[in-house]
XYZ file of C-alpha atoms in Angstrom:
173
model
C -13.203 0.269 -44.506
C -16.964 0.084 -44.663
C -19.876 1.260 -42.594
C -22.360 -1.115 -41.054
C -25.632 -1.391 -42.906
C -28.956 -2.646 -41.621
C -30.710 -2.564 -38.286
C -28.856 -1.361 -35.250
C -29.094 -3.821 -32.395
C -26.044 -3.555 -30.127
C -24.392 -0.607 -28.345
C -21.273 -0.870 -30.507
C -23.409 -0.732 -33.660
C -25.307 2.328 -32.409
C -21.976 4.218 -32.238
C -21.205 3.711 -35.932
C -21.424 6.770 -38.132
C -21.257 7.482 -41.873
C -17.792 8.945 -41.205
C -16.578 5.369 -40.653
C -16.471 4.984 -44.423
C -13.064 6.488 -45.130
C -11.267 4.599 -47.863
C -7.487 4.542 -47.705
C -5.634 5.561 -50.849
C -4.239 2.397 -52.495
C -0.722 3.907 -52.660
C -0.787 4.540 -48.896
C -2.118 1.058 -48.108
C 0.488 -0.604 -50.324
C 3.279 1.381 -48.657
C 2.036 0.280 -45.218
C 1.762 -3.393 -46.193
C 5.194 -3.363 -47.851
C 6.711 -1.610 -44.813
C 5.525 -4.301 -42.395
C 5.957 -7.210 -44.854
C 3.650 -9.511 -42.874
C 3.760 -13.280 -43.226
C 1.613 -16.268 -42.345
C -2.156 -15.964 -42.040
C -3.329 -12.428 -42.738
C -6.668 -10.668 -42.275
C -8.127 -7.443 -43.624
C -11.192 -6.960 -41.382
C -12.527 -3.914 -43.295
C -11.853 -4.841 -46.912
C -13.797 -1.956 -48.398
C -12.508 -1.433 -51.946
C -9.447 -3.654 -51.293
C -6.741 -1.019 -50.700
C -5.081 -3.169 -47.999
C -6.459 -6.541 -49.050
C -4.949 -6.492 -52.548
C -1.306 -5.938 -51.461
C -1.727 -8.285 -48.475
C -2.415 -11.157 -50.895
C 1.263 -10.939 -51.953
C 2.465 -11.744 -48.425
C 0.524 -14.764 -47.224
C -2.732 -16.636 -46.863
C -5.122 -13.690 -46.752
C -8.704 -13.588 -45.501
C -11.074 -10.655 -45.276
C -14.225 -9.314 -43.678
C -16.507 -6.644 -45.083
C -19.859 -5.886 -43.501
C -21.310 -4.678 -46.829
C -20.616 -8.154 -48.209
C -22.084 -10.021 -45.249
C -18.830 -10.849 -43.409
C -18.868 -9.027 -40.060
C -15.472 -8.874 -38.342
C -17.161 -9.121 -34.936
C -18.284 -12.640 -35.931
C -14.800 -13.707 -37.107
C -13.459 -16.662 -35.096
C -10.228 -17.722 -36.835
C -6.723 -16.978 -35.528
C -4.361 -15.028 -37.800
C -0.771 -13.794 -37.577
C -1.407 -10.245 -38.832
C -4.281 -7.778 -39.134
C -3.580 -4.623 -41.133
C -6.450 -2.187 -41.703
C -7.964 1.265 -41.463
C -10.524 0.584 -38.683
C -13.904 2.257 -38.136
C -13.051 5.281 -35.996
C -16.356 5.502 -34.085
C -15.915 1.984 -32.655
C -12.117 2.063 -32.510
C -11.788 0.581 -28.999
C -14.136 -2.358 -29.649
C -12.528 -3.021 -33.002
C -9.033 -3.020 -31.486
C -10.019 -5.402 -28.687
C -11.595 -7.769 -31.239
C -8.395 -7.583 -33.323
C -6.378 -8.503 -30.214
C -8.535 -11.639 -29.856
C -7.720 -12.734 -33.418
C -4.108 -11.788 -34.093
C -0.577 -11.621 -32.695
C 0.212 -8.485 -34.735
C -2.258 -5.674 -35.312
C -1.538 -2.613 -37.457
C -4.143 0.151 -37.521
C -3.851 3.111 -39.896
C -5.760 5.831 -38.068
C -5.707 9.240 -36.410
C -2.947 8.927 -33.817
C -5.054 10.541 -31.083
C -7.359 7.486 -31.143
C -4.632 5.463 -29.452
C -3.869 7.829 -26.584
C -7.321 8.851 -25.431
C -7.445 7.230 -22.019
C -6.186 4.879 -19.358
C -8.843 2.183 -19.957
C -7.720 1.563 -23.536
C -4.059 1.775 -22.539
C -4.611 -0.947 -19.935
C -6.171 -3.199 -22.617
C -3.135 -2.601 -24.822
C -0.808 -3.542 -21.956
C -2.814 -6.712 -21.223
C -2.367 -7.766 -24.860
C 1.321 -6.875 -25.126
C 2.188 -3.363 -26.166
C 2.782 -0.937 -28.973
C 5.880 -1.992 -30.918
C 6.000 0.915 -33.369
C 4.302 4.198 -34.182
C 4.680 5.555 -37.704
C 3.677 9.211 -37.957
C 2.572 9.758 -41.556
C 1.540 13.416 -41.506
C -1.978 14.808 -41.681
C -5.023 12.770 -42.584
C -5.907 14.921 -45.595
C -2.601 13.837 -47.170
C -3.990 10.272 -47.234
C -7.545 11.036 -48.352
C -9.113 11.386 -44.912
C -11.625 14.239 -44.441
C -9.521 15.802 -41.654
C -5.995 17.012 -40.991
C -5.315 15.295 -37.643
C -1.956 13.560 -37.287
C -2.346 10.144 -38.856
C -0.239 7.046 -38.969
C 0.185 3.389 -38.144
C 0.257 1.776 -34.765
C 1.778 -1.724 -34.642
C 0.583 -3.663 -31.596
C 2.258 -6.993 -30.853
C 1.008 -9.710 -28.516
C 3.244 -10.261 -25.472
C 5.638 -7.511 -26.635
C 7.574 -5.808 -23.864
C 10.192 -3.338 -24.959
C 10.855 0.091 -26.368
C 8.423 1.690 -28.770
C 10.005 2.635 -32.088
C 8.830 6.005 -33.421
C 9.202 6.696 -37.141
C 8.276 9.784 -39.192
C 7.470 9.397 -42.891
C 5.711 12.617 -43.816
C 6.802 12.895 -47.429
C 7.492 9.358 -48.610
C 3.967 8.522 -49.703
């Protein structure tokens, strides 16, 4: 995941912080990609150093965005089957809504509290489909994040209506 560089011109860009640059450990990213085993057209919207992008290439036709390399996810217009990423935390809501516009399956590796912070975001999730699975992966510091908040993956699926699977994998990575 990368921070936005350059002039700040929109409200969502003004919210970005240097803390948005939190690179996922490659071993964690590979475990996540292998767990979901996505297929079809894939997108890594925050390529960063390639922790998710590199293993995604083994599963399908993979595209990427990276603001530091001139490819802003907010300008992405193609449709994909899967997005798997560690999103920028300071613009989490906007990033999730943009991901919903592009993909039928969205997996965010993030602090779990980001998902359950309010009714407005929950309503957007319900409009899209719903959460299909939550994978609780322990504390963030275990995965290289500069905090210990509970961290994991949230798999959102378009038009999904059903039970939410909850999985704990504290010590497997």
